[in-house]
Amino acid sequence: MRIRLALLTACLCLGATALPAQAAATGSHLEGRLSSGAAYVMDVPASWNGTVLLYSHGYSPAGAPNPAQNAPGSAARDKLLAEGYALIGSSYATNGWAIAEAVPDQLATLDLFTQKFGAARRTLAWGTSYGGFVTSTLAERHAGRFDGSLSMCGLVQGGVANWNSTLDPVFALRTLLAPESGVRLAGFTDQAEAVAAGKALTSKVDAAQQTPGGRARIALAAALHNIPGYNDASQTEPGPGDWKTAQSNQYAAVRGLLQLPAFSWRQEAESRAGGNPSWNTGVDYSSMLARSPLYKEVTELYKEAGLSLRTDLSALGRAPRVAADPSAVRWMWNTSVLSGRLSDPQLNIHTTGDALIPVQSESAYRRAATASGAAGLLRQAYVNAPGHCTFTPGETLAALHTLEHRLDTGRWDASPGALNSRATAEDPKTEPRYLPYRPSTYPRPYDLAHPTDARP
């Protein structure tokens, strides 16, 4: 339960909902409903500097509270209001994979702000987690509305790549740990079936964790999703060659993946898409593992367990595959796949120890932007930290001001040194953690800039 709640909390990335003291005392604080039913919130300080920040929040599961949010947290919000920024955002009309509602609701919120307060001198889109995906969608498809964008720990690999990558580890787990179980991995009839399937596979994983062979196979599944060996600040950080600790940490993240995204959240997305939008037909898992930064760990754990990795990879190669529903893929293609076609500067930041949206998602977006000819408009920076969206307020504000510097000067100054200097200026008491880093390739990228990407 602790793991499940930790993952849920990380993914939601909920901002504080208390009335901002700065805006309440000297400016305007507005809340209300859009015609879609989405809630909105706006905070405009008395000394508005002319910049409005449109914040897109993270994923909210069906049935969870879904308040309007206009910042990633209270500390960043209060500091920005004190610096003169206007902060706005909506809840989106529905929870879940709500990209078709989120984009128009965010644009409607921006329209309403303009009606009430006048046109901004500068408009920036920013967001965290799933909201980082919404932010990049806004930047690509509605470039005329924004001057720049900031995606933080964003799902910038897009919808098809995300669900494909989520399928790979559970396919490996079922094939190697429960080959006769009949556990369904996609195409669920309802939420109850999806939850039951997740619980059934979780029980197999829990049992496997008790044996060396089972642990090796869980590590293999984790490697197919690039789940890092240090992905939560509460964990012990493994040293070089400490495969036991790394695998234990990955096991915790694998359980979280099974309990929420891979089954429950998948079913909700399938209900919108009209079927299963992901597949693993034609996938070579031996090659995928060989490209994973976790390859060494997997080979060492298999060796310690006395298991043949080649035999297990052959089993994955022979196992019946999961096919996609073409209509569901088309729905994802039209609503949830990014192109990399940027017209204005975008900065992406990501933590290196993210298990929910692995840092390799940034490689997928760079691939798209490069193919679209927009690589010069994109910069990506990395924070050396475990967890999903675990940026300090200083690191967050440093990224925002780095984007502004690019808009003011026409040149990027997004080096780790520059970001850390800005973070220290914003939050002198907290050590900043930006570092030089380049993630490995995303296992199965899929974007609009590559028409030859594999189709089901």
Tab-separated table of C-alpha atoms in Angstrom:
chain	number	residue	atom	x	y	z
A	1	MET	CA	0.000	0.000	0.000
A	2	ARG	CA	2.863	2.399	0.760
A	3	ILE	CA	4.314	1.794	-2.701
A	4	ARG	CA	0.938	2.244	-4.356
A	5	LEU	CA	0.245	5.508	-2.556
A	6	ALA	CA	3.749	6.807	-3.224
A	7	LEU	CA	3.381	6.209	-6.940
A	8	LEU	CA	-0.087	7.736	-7.020
A	9	THR	CA	1.136	10.820	-5.172
A	10	ALA	CA	4.115	11.197	-7.487
A	11	CYS	CA	2.038	10.872	-10.629
A	12	LEU	CA	-0.670	13.292	-9.635
A	13	CYS	CA	1.877	16.062	-9.011
A	14	LEU	CA	-0.879	17.991	-7.246
A	15	GLY	CA	-0.270	21.634	-6.501
A	16	ALA	CA	-1.316	23.200	-3.217
A	17	THR	CA	-4.895	24.420	-3.101
A	18	ALA	CA	-4.700	26.872	-0.206
A	19	LEU	CA	-5.487	30.499	-1.079
A	20	PRO	CA	-2.177	32.202	-1.973
A	21	ALA	CA	-1.413	34.853	0.626
A	22	GLN	CA	0.308	37.133	-1.877
A	23	ALA	CA	-2.550	37.184	-4.369
A	24	ALA	CA	-5.230	37.304	-1.692
A	25	ALA	CA	-3.646	40.263	0.057
A	26	THR	CA	-2.698	42.477	-2.862
A	27	GLY	CA	-3.966	41.016	-6.150
A	28	SER	CA	-6.754	38.956	-7.678
A	29	HIS	CA	-7.649	35.342	-6.978
A	30	LEU	CA	-10.381	33.915	-9.205
A	31	GLU	CA	-11.969	30.469	-9.262
A	32	GLY	CA	-14.820	29.198	-11.381
A	33	ARG	CA	-16.018	26.765	-14.037
A	34	LEU	CA	-15.544	26.713	-17.776
A	35	SER	CA	-18.415	25.774	-20.066
A	36	SER	CA	-16.912	22.257	-20.299
A	37	GLY	CA	-17.315	21.842	-16.555
A	38	ALA	CA	-13.580	22.097	-15.854
A	39	ALA	CA	-12.611	24.192	-12.866
A	40	TYR	CA	-10.141	27.030	-13.287
A	41	VAL	CA	-7.999	29.081	-10.933
A	42	MET	CA	-6.221	32.388	-11.585
A	43	ASP	CA	-3.866	34.376	-9.392
A	44	VAL	CA	-2.770	37.799	-10.614
A	45	PRO	CA	-0.544	39.914	-8.357
A	46	ALA	CA	-1.178	43.626	-8.017
A	47	SER	CA	2.171	44.372	-9.677
A	48	TRP	CA	1.734	42.009	-12.607
A	49	ASN	CA	4.898	41.883	-14.725
A	50	GLY	CA	2.982	41.112	-17.920
A	51	THR	CA	3.859	37.396	-18.106
A	52	VAL	CA	1.186	34.741	-17.654
A	53	LEU	CA	2.092	31.116	-16.940
A	54	LEU	CA	-0.459	28.493	-18.034
A	55	TYR	CA	0.148	25.421	-15.878
A	56	SER	CA	-0.928	21.904	-16.927
A	57	HIS	CA	-1.212	19.470	-14.046
A	58	GLY	CA	-0.351	15.773	-13.891
A	59	TYR	CA	-2.501	12.691	-14.370
A	60	SER	CA	-5.585	12.369	-12.155
A	61	PRO	CA	-7.085	8.850	-12.145
A	62	ALA	CA	-10.791	8.353	-12.612
A	63	GLY	CA	-12.557	8.893	-9.316
A	64	ALA	CA	-9.748	10.943	-7.752
A	65	PRO	CA	-10.139	14.592	-6.724
A	66	ASN	CA	-9.399	16.890	-9.652
A	67	PRO	CA	-9.004	20.485	-8.501
A	68	ALA	CA	-7.813	23.277	-10.751
A	69	GLN	CA	-4.092	23.939	-10.369
A	70	ASN	CA	-1.918	26.799	-11.522
A	71	ALA	CA	1.529	25.821	-10.196
A	72	PRO	CA	3.457	22.655	-9.323
A	73	GLY	CA	3.545	23.519	-5.616
A	74	SER	CA	2.928	26.241	-3.062
A	75	ALA	CA	6.573	27.303	-2.699
A	76	ALA	CA	7.062	27.907	-6.418
A	77	ARG	CA	3.631	29.513	-6.678
A	78	ASP	CA	4.214	31.998	-3.875
A	79	LYS	CA	7.675	32.916	-5.149
A	80	LEU	CA	6.386	33.520	-8.659
A	81	LEU	CA	3.510	35.647	-7.433
A	82	ALA	CA	5.964	37.688	-5.396
A	83	GLU	CA	8.030	38.166	-8.556
A	84	GLY	CA	4.984	39.468	-10.429
A	85	TYR	CA	3.858	36.534	-12.579
A	86	ALA	CA	0.194	35.746	-13.254
A	87	LEU	CA	-0.580	32.042	-12.703
A	88	ILE	CA	-3.515	30.248	-14.309
A	89	GLY	CA	-4.648	26.687	-14.952
A	90	SER	CA	-7.628	24.363	-15.173
A	91	SER	CA	-8.578	20.949	-13.823
A	92	TYR	CA	-9.507	19.542	-17.291
A	93	ALA	CA	-13.118	18.481	-17.696
A	94	THR	CA	-12.428	14.806	-16.972
A	95	ASN	CA	-9.849	12.662	-15.209
A	96	GLY	CA	-7.709	9.992	-16.826
A	97	TRP	CA	-6.170	10.130	-20.325
A	98	ALA	CA	-7.904	13.439	-20.898
A	99	ILE	CA	-5.764	14.996	-23.630
A	100	ALA	CA	-8.820	15.671	-25.804
A	101	GLU	CA	-10.319	17.735	-22.954
A	102	ALA	CA	-7.133	19.135	-21.449
A	103	VAL	CA	-5.960	21.069	-24.500
A	104	PRO	CA	-9.211	22.971	-25.172
A	105	ASP	CA	-9.780	23.552	-21.451
A	106	GLN	CA	-6.333	25.073	-21.078
A	107	LEU	CA	-6.875	27.297	-24.112
A	108	ALA	CA	-10.281	28.331	-22.765
A	109	THR	CA	-8.647	29.249	-19.460
A	110	LEU	CA	-6.160	31.420	-21.319
A	111	ASP	CA	-8.991	33.064	-23.267
A	112	LEU	CA	-10.858	33.828	-20.060
A	113	PHE	CA	-7.753	35.308	-18.482
A	114	THR	CA	-7.329	37.625	-21.466
A	115	GLN	CA	-10.954	38.711	-21.227
A	116	LYS	CA	-10.626	39.556	-17.552
A	117	PHE	CA	-7.119	40.991	-17.357
A	118	GLY	CA	-6.112	41.925	-20.880
A	119	ALA	CA	-3.510	40.502	-23.238
A	120	ALA	CA	-0.260	39.366	-21.666
A	121	ARG	CA	3.087	40.677	-22.826
A	122	ARG	CA	4.377	37.091	-22.730
A	123	THR	CA	2.546	33.770	-22.454
A	124	LEU	CA	4.346	30.604	-21.360
A	125	ALA	CA	3.002	27.059	-21.117
A	126	TRP	CA	4.435	24.791	-18.448
A	127	GLY	CA	3.437	21.518	-16.825
A	128	THR	CA	4.540	18.429	-14.951
A	129	SER	CA	4.260	14.703	-15.728
A	130	TYR	CA	1.172	14.093	-17.880
A	131	GLY	CA	0.879	17.882	-17.816
A	132	GLY	CA	4.281	18.057	-19.502
A	133	PHE	CA	2.734	16.081	-22.353
A	134	VAL	CA	-0.208	18.514	-22.430
A	135	THR	CA	2.302	21.381	-22.486
A	136	SER	CA	4.196	19.986	-25.475
A	137	THR	CA	0.898	19.355	-27.281
A	138	LEU	CA	-0.111	22.966	-26.707
A	139	ALA	CA	3.283	24.175	-27.909
A	140	GLU	CA	3.151	22.076	-31.086
A	141	ARG	CA	-0.481	22.446	-32.078
A	142	HIS	CA	-1.228	25.972	-30.848
A	143	ALA	CA	2.126	27.679	-31.230
A	144	GLY	CA	0.546	31.041	-31.980
A	145	ARG	CA	-0.826	31.243	-28.442
A	146	PHE	CA	2.541	30.893	-26.664
A	147	ASP	CA	6.004	32.414	-26.636
A	148	GLY	CA	7.707	29.381	-25.113
A	149	SER	CA	7.149	26.253	-23.040
A	150	LEU	CA	8.599	24.247	-20.166
A	151	SER	CA	7.878	20.521	-19.830
A	152	MET	CA	8.918	19.021	-16.481
A	153	CYS	CA	9.288	15.222	-16.140
A	154	GLY	CA	6.918	15.104	-19.095
A	155	LEU	CA	5.399	12.156	-20.886
A	156	VAL	CA	6.973	13.558	-24.037
A	157	GLN	CA	7.375	10.174	-25.739
A	158	GLY	CA	3.658	10.504	-26.536
A	159	GLY	CA	0.725	8.176	-26.116
A	160	VAL	CA	1.512	5.277	-28.452
A	161	ALA	CA	5.120	4.996	-27.294
A	162	ASN	CA	4.025	5.220	-23.663
A	163	TRP	CA	1.508	2.390	-23.883
A	164	ASN	CA	3.858	0.243	-25.956
A	165	SER	CA	6.612	0.706	-23.399
A	166	THR	CA	4.194	-0.054	-20.568
A	167	LEU	CA	3.206	-3.296	-22.280
A	168	ASP	CA	6.758	-4.648	-22.607
A	169	PRO	CA	7.565	-5.310	-18.921
A	170	VAL	CA	4.207	-6.898	-18.128
A	171	PHE	CA	4.494	-9.118	-21.201
A	172	ALA	CA	7.871	-10.314	-19.934
A	173	LEU	CA	6.541	-10.903	-16.430
A	174	ARG	CA	3.565	-12.921	-17.631
A	175	THR	CA	5.636	-14.967	-20.066
A	176	LEU	CA	8.393	-15.827	-17.590
A	177	LEU	CA	6.535	-15.958	-14.278
A	178	ALA	CA	2.959	-16.935	-15.180
A	179	PRO	CA	2.906	-18.471	-18.670
A	180	GLU	CA	-0.240	-20.517	-18.058
A	181	SER	CA	-2.111	-17.880	-16.049
A	182	GLY	CA	-4.151	-16.414	-18.875
A	183	VAL	CA	-3.704	-12.929	-17.380
A	184	ARG	CA	-4.969	-10.395	-19.917
A	185	LEU	CA	-2.550	-7.553	-20.649
A	186	ALA	CA	-4.763	-5.331	-22.840
A	187	GLY	CA	-8.226	-5.088	-24.353
A	188	PHE	CA	-10.042	-5.011	-21.026
A	189	THR	CA	-13.828	-5.016	-20.929
A	190	ASP	CA	-13.988	-2.831	-17.829
A	191	GLN	CA	-12.041	-1.479	-14.870
A	192	ALA	CA	-12.830	-4.503	-12.688
A	193	GLU	CA	-11.218	-6.873	-15.184
A	194	ALA	CA	-8.133	-4.673	-15.447
A	195	VAL	CA	-7.707	-4.399	-11.680
A	196	ALA	CA	-8.133	-8.147	-11.243
A	197	ALA	CA	-5.498	-8.824	-13.902
A	198	GLY	CA	-3.091	-6.449	-12.195
A	199	LYS	CA	-3.601	-8.138	-8.844
A	200	ALA	CA	-3.122	-11.595	-10.330
A	201	LEU	CA	0.197	-10.677	-11.941
A	202	THR	CA	1.323	-8.806	-8.832
A	203	SER	CA	0.887	-11.975	-6.760
A	204	LYS	CA	3.142	-13.854	-9.189
A	205	VAL	CA	5.758	-11.119	-8.977
A	206	ASP	CA	5.629	-11.112	-5.179
A	207	ALA	CA	6.249	-14.846	-5.117
A	208	ALA	CA	9.063	-14.579	-7.656
A	209	GLN	CA	10.841	-11.934	-5.600
A	210	GLN	CA	11.527	-14.609	-2.978
A	211	THR	CA	13.880	-16.575	-5.251
A	212	PRO	CA	17.118	-15.653	-7.088
A	213	GLY	CA	15.650	-16.729	-10.421
A	214	GLY	CA	12.488	-14.730	-9.866
A	215	ARG	CA	14.492	-11.642	-8.961
A	216	ALA	CA	16.549	-11.969	-12.131
A	217	ARG	CA	13.401	-12.146	-14.233
A	218	ILE	CA	11.884	-9.113	-12.502
A	219	ALA	CA	15.120	-7.248	-13.278
A	220	LEU	CA	14.754	-8.249	-16.930
A	221	ALA	CA	11.233	-6.837	-17.013
A	222	ALA	CA	12.447	-3.643	-15.317
A	223	ALA	CA	15.185	-3.276	-17.920
A	224	LEU	CA	12.639	-3.366	-20.752
A	225	HIS	CA	11.015	-0.291	-19.185
A	226	ASN	CA	14.341	1.302	-18.145
A	227	ILE	CA	13.308	1.418	-14.475
A	228	PRO	CA	16.342	2.767	-12.605
A	229	GLY	CA	17.864	0.978	-9.649
A	230	TYR	CA	17.422	4.044	-7.449
A	231	ASN	CA	13.977	5.525	-8.022
A	232	ASP	CA	12.723	6.758	-4.635
A	233	ALA	CA	14.444	8.934	-2.042
A	234	SER	CA	13.417	6.492	0.704
A	235	GLN	CA	15.478	3.739	-0.908
A	236	THR	CA	19.096	2.824	-0.287
A	237	GLU	CA	21.179	4.043	-3.179
A	238	PRO	CA	23.074	1.073	-4.644
A	239	GLY	CA	26.769	1.345	-5.243
A	240	PRO	CA	28.501	0.137	-8.402
A	241	GLY	CA	27.849	-3.563	-8.808
A	242	ASP	CA	25.283	-3.692	-5.984
A	243	TRP	CA	22.766	-5.550	-8.116
A	244	LYS	CA	20.833	-6.881	-5.124
A	245	THR	CA	19.886	-3.421	-3.872
A	246	ALA	CA	19.180	-2.135	-7.361
A	247	GLN	CA	16.849	-5.042	-8.073
A	248	SER	CA	15.031	-4.614	-4.783
A	249	ASN	CA	14.416	-0.978	-5.640
A	250	GLN	CA	13.186	-1.918	-9.111
A	251	TYR	CA	10.836	-4.522	-7.641
A	252	ALA	CA	9.091	-1.780	-5.675
A	253	ALA	CA	8.601	0.254	-8.862
A	254	VAL	CA	7.444	-2.794	-10.829
A	255	ARG	CA	4.739	-3.419	-8.212
A	256	GLY	CA	3.593	0.173	-8.590
A	257	LEU	CA	3.513	-0.186	-12.359
A	258	LEU	CA	1.305	-3.265	-12.070
A	259	GLN	CA	-1.053	-1.762	-9.517
A	260	LEU	CA	-1.856	1.395	-11.487
A	261	PRO	CA	-0.495	2.363	-14.926
A	262	ALA	CA	-0.137	-1.009	-16.656
A	263	PHE	CA	-3.679	-2.174	-15.932
A	264	SER	CA	-6.071	0.305	-14.289
A	265	TRP	CA	-4.865	3.398	-16.143
A	266	ARG	CA	-4.469	1.450	-19.377
A	267	GLN	CA	-8.105	0.372	-19.277
A	268	GLU	CA	-9.228	3.979	-18.848
A	269	ALA	CA	-7.168	5.028	-21.863
A	270	GLU	CA	-8.505	2.091	-23.881
A	271	SER	CA	-12.075	3.150	-23.096
A	272	ARG	CA	-11.340	6.515	-24.730
A	273	ALA	CA	-9.430	5.082	-27.684
A	274	GLY	CA	-12.077	2.460	-28.407
A	275	GLY	CA	-9.716	-0.466	-27.948
A	276	ASN	CA	-6.107	-1.417	-27.352
A	277	PRO	CA	-3.683	1.168	-28.823
A	278	SER	CA	-0.464	-0.794	-28.217
A	279	TRP	CA	1.266	-3.887	-29.503
A	280	ASN	CA	4.446	-5.936	-29.349
A	281	THR	CA	4.158	-7.803	-32.625
A	282	GLY	CA	7.553	-7.908	-34.291
A	283	VAL	CA	9.450	-6.679	-31.221
A	284	ASP	CA	12.924	-8.182	-30.655
A	285	TYR	CA	13.346	-8.246	-26.881
A	286	SER	CA	16.919	-9.528	-27.107
A	287	SER	CA	17.937	-6.402	-29.001
A	288	MET	CA	15.903	-4.189	-26.680
A	289	LEU	CA	17.655	-5.611	-23.626
A	290	ALA	CA	21.070	-5.248	-25.243
A	291	ARG	CA	20.405	-1.499	-25.686
A	292	SER	CA	19.189	-1.013	-22.102
A	293	PRO	CA	21.519	0.677	-19.593
A	294	LEU	CA	20.459	-2.096	-17.203
A	295	TYR	CA	21.841	-4.905	-19.368
A	296	LYS	CA	24.832	-5.554	-17.104
A	297	GLU	CA	22.644	-5.864	-14.018
A	298	VAL	CA	20.363	-8.374	-15.724
A	299	THR	CA	23.211	-10.546	-16.961
A	300	GLU	CA	24.853	-10.607	-13.533
A	301	LEU	CA	21.638	-11.517	-11.724
A	302	TYR	CA	20.945	-14.323	-14.198
A	303	LYS	CA	24.472	-15.604	-13.679
A	304	GLU	CA	24.085	-15.561	-9.888
A	305	ALA	CA	20.754	-17.384	-10.155
A	306	GLY	CA	22.168	-20.059	-12.453
A	307	LEU	CA	19.574	-19.278	-15.108
A	308	SER	CA	20.050	-19.032	-18.855
A	309	LEU	CA	19.217	-15.532	-20.086
A	310	ARG	CA	19.308	-16.832	-23.644
A	311	THR	CA	16.611	-19.378	-22.818
A	312	ASP	CA	14.332	-16.755	-21.294
A	313	LEU	CA	14.839	-14.382	-24.203
A	314	SER	CA	13.969	-17.226	-26.563
A	315	ALA	CA	10.793	-17.788	-24.557
A	316	LEU	CA	9.895	-14.132	-25.027
A	317	GLY	CA	10.567	-14.471	-28.726
A	318	ARG	CA	8.238	-17.477	-29.066
A	319	ALA	CA	5.403	-16.244	-26.853
A	320	PRO	CA	2.142	-15.190	-28.539
A	321	ARG	CA	2.167	-11.437	-29.044
A	322	VAL	CA	-0.353	-8.705	-28.284
A	323	ALA	CA	-1.884	-7.011	-31.319
A	324	ALA	CA	-3.332	-3.499	-31.368
A	325	ASP	CA	-6.734	-2.374	-32.538
A	326	PRO	CA	-6.021	-0.191	-35.615
A	327	SER	CA	-8.854	2.203	-34.791
A	328	ALA	CA	-7.452	2.748	-31.293
A	329	VAL	CA	-4.002	3.442	-32.730
A	330	ARG	CA	-5.568	5.996	-35.081
A	331	TRP	CA	-7.277	7.694	-32.137
A	332	MET	CA	-3.938	7.916	-30.302
A	333	TRP	CA	-2.250	9.105	-33.502
A	334	ASN	CA	-4.744	11.939	-33.865
A	335	THR	CA	-4.863	13.021	-30.204
A	336	SER	CA	-1.817	11.801	-28.317
A	337	VAL	CA	1.263	11.527	-30.536
A	338	LEU	CA	3.793	14.359	-30.686
A	339	SER	CA	5.569	15.644	-33.787
A	340	GLY	CA	8.524	17.591	-32.392
A	341	ARG	CA	7.487	20.508	-34.609
A	342	LEU	CA	8.214	23.491	-32.382
A	343	SER	CA	7.842	27.106	-33.440
A	344	ASP	CA	9.051	28.610	-30.161
A	345	PRO	CA	11.677	27.597	-27.593
A	346	GLN	CA	10.939	24.672	-25.302
A	347	LEU	CA	12.971	23.530	-22.298
A	348	ASN	CA	12.476	20.047	-20.860
A	349	ILE	CA	13.796	18.964	-17.463
A	350	HIS	CA	13.769	15.443	-16.038
A	351	THR	CA	15.053	13.594	-12.982
A	352	THR	CA	17.515	10.807	-13.781
A	353	GLY	CA	15.886	8.332	-11.364
A	354	ASP	CA	12.316	8.459	-12.682
A	355	ALA	CA	10.576	5.059	-12.715
A	356	LEU	CA	7.141	6.281	-13.782
A	357	ILE	CA	8.199	8.219	-16.897
A	358	PRO	CA	11.780	7.037	-17.429
A	359	VAL	CA	14.279	9.688	-18.421
A	360	GLN	CA	14.677	8.030	-21.844
A	361	SER	CA	11.407	9.702	-22.849
A	362	GLU	CA	13.522	12.795	-23.457
A	363	SER	CA	15.519	10.896	-26.092
A	364	ALA	CA	12.254	10.106	-27.850
A	365	TYR	CA	11.285	13.773	-27.992
A	366	ARG	CA	14.715	14.887	-29.144
A	367	ARG	CA	14.431	12.331	-31.949
A	368	ALA	CA	11.125	13.883	-33.037
A	369	ALA	CA	12.360	17.467	-32.781
A	370	THR	CA	15.515	16.676	-34.731
A	371	ALA	CA	13.559	15.010	-37.537
A	372	SER	CA	11.211	18.017	-37.641
A	373	GLY	CA	14.051	20.502	-37.895
A	374	ALA	CA	13.338	22.024	-34.463
A	375	ALA	CA	16.346	20.749	-32.515
A	376	GLY	CA	17.693	24.275	-32.109
A	377	LEU	CA	14.529	25.354	-30.304
A	378	LEU	CA	14.693	22.458	-27.833
A	379	ARG	CA	16.919	22.114	-24.807
A	380	GLN	CA	16.831	19.321	-22.229
A	381	ALA	CA	18.362	19.393	-18.764
A	382	TYR	CA	18.653	16.753	-16.069
A	383	VAL	CA	18.467	16.710	-12.291
A	384	ASN	CA	20.428	14.022	-10.462
A	385	ALA	CA	17.659	12.752	-8.204
A	386	PRO	CA	15.518	9.666	-7.644
A	387	GLY	CA	11.781	9.776	-8.160
A	388	HIS	CA	9.224	11.345	-10.456
A	389	CYS	CA	9.033	15.153	-10.592
A	390	THR	CA	11.166	15.482	-7.450
A	391	PHE	CA	12.543	18.891	-8.375
A	392	THR	CA	13.196	21.429	-5.652
A	393	PRO	CA	11.431	24.794	-5.972
A	394	GLY	CA	14.782	26.335	-6.860
A	395	GLU	CA	15.385	23.828	-9.651
A	396	THR	CA	11.895	24.440	-11.022
A	397	LEU	CA	12.242	28.229	-11.017
A	398	ALA	CA	15.722	27.986	-12.504
A	399	ALA	CA	14.286	26.120	-15.483
A	400	LEU	CA	11.560	28.719	-15.962
A	401	HIS	CA	14.038	31.599	-15.830
A	402	THR	CA	16.342	29.759	-18.250
A	403	LEU	CA	13.491	29.635	-20.754
A	404	GLU	CA	12.883	33.360	-20.213
A	405	HIS	CA	16.574	34.066	-20.748
A	406	ARG	CA	16.329	32.310	-24.115
A	407	LEU	CA	13.358	34.466	-25.070
A	408	ASP	CA	15.045	37.665	-23.906
A	409	THR	CA	18.425	37.074	-25.564
A	410	GLY	CA	17.735	34.701	-28.443
A	411	ARG	CA	20.295	32.199	-27.163
A	412	TRP	CA	20.204	29.248	-24.824
A	413	ASP	CA	22.136	29.260	-21.555
A	414	ALA	CA	20.922	25.919	-20.227
A	415	SER	CA	24.156	24.345	-19.027
A	416	PRO	CA	24.114	22.576	-15.643
A	417	GLY	CA	26.278	25.355	-14.224
A	418	ALA	CA	23.917	28.093	-15.363
A	419	LEU	CA	20.859	26.205	-14.106
A	420	ASN	CA	22.460	25.482	-10.754
A	421	SER	CA	23.445	29.140	-10.389
A	422	ARG	CA	19.865	30.243	-11.029
A	423	ALA	CA	18.526	27.581	-8.668
A	424	THR	CA	20.814	28.773	-5.890
A	425	ALA	CA	19.696	32.350	-6.435
A	426	GLU	CA	16.060	31.254	-6.045
A	427	ASP	CA	16.640	28.869	-3.128
A	428	PRO	CA	20.002	29.527	-1.410
A	429	LYS	CA	19.416	26.948	1.333
A	430	THR	CA	19.043	23.937	-0.994
A	431	GLU	CA	21.845	22.398	-3.032
A	432	PRO	CA	20.880	22.286	-6.726
A	433	ARG	CA	21.423	19.032	-8.627
A	434	TYR	CA	21.567	19.732	-12.365
A	435	LEU	CA	24.325	17.686	-14.009
A	436	PRO	CA	25.728	16.833	-17.453
A	437	TYR	CA	23.728	13.834	-18.635
A	438	ARG	CA	22.536	12.205	-21.827
A	439	PRO	CA	19.900	9.484	-21.538
A	440	SER	CA	20.070	6.300	-23.569
A	441	THR	CA	17.671	5.781	-26.446
A	442	TYR	CA	13.984	5.192	-25.837
A	443	PRO	CA	13.145	1.507	-26.468
A	444	ARG	CA	10.270	2.012	-28.909
A	445	PRO	CA	9.850	5.638	-30.015
A	446	TYR	CA	6.802	6.630	-32.031
A	447	ASP	CA	6.140	10.130	-33.336
A	448	LEU	CA	4.544	12.010	-36.212
A	449	ALA	CA	7.931	13.033	-37.609
A	450	HIS	CA	8.761	9.443	-38.545
A	451	PRO	CA	6.103	8.019	-40.886
A	452	THR	CA	8.113	4.794	-41.039
A	453	ASP	CA	7.695	4.078	-37.313
A	454	ALA	CA	6.469	0.519	-36.825
A	455	ARG	CA	2.740	0.087	-37.207
A	456	PRO	CA	0.750	-2.839	-35.777
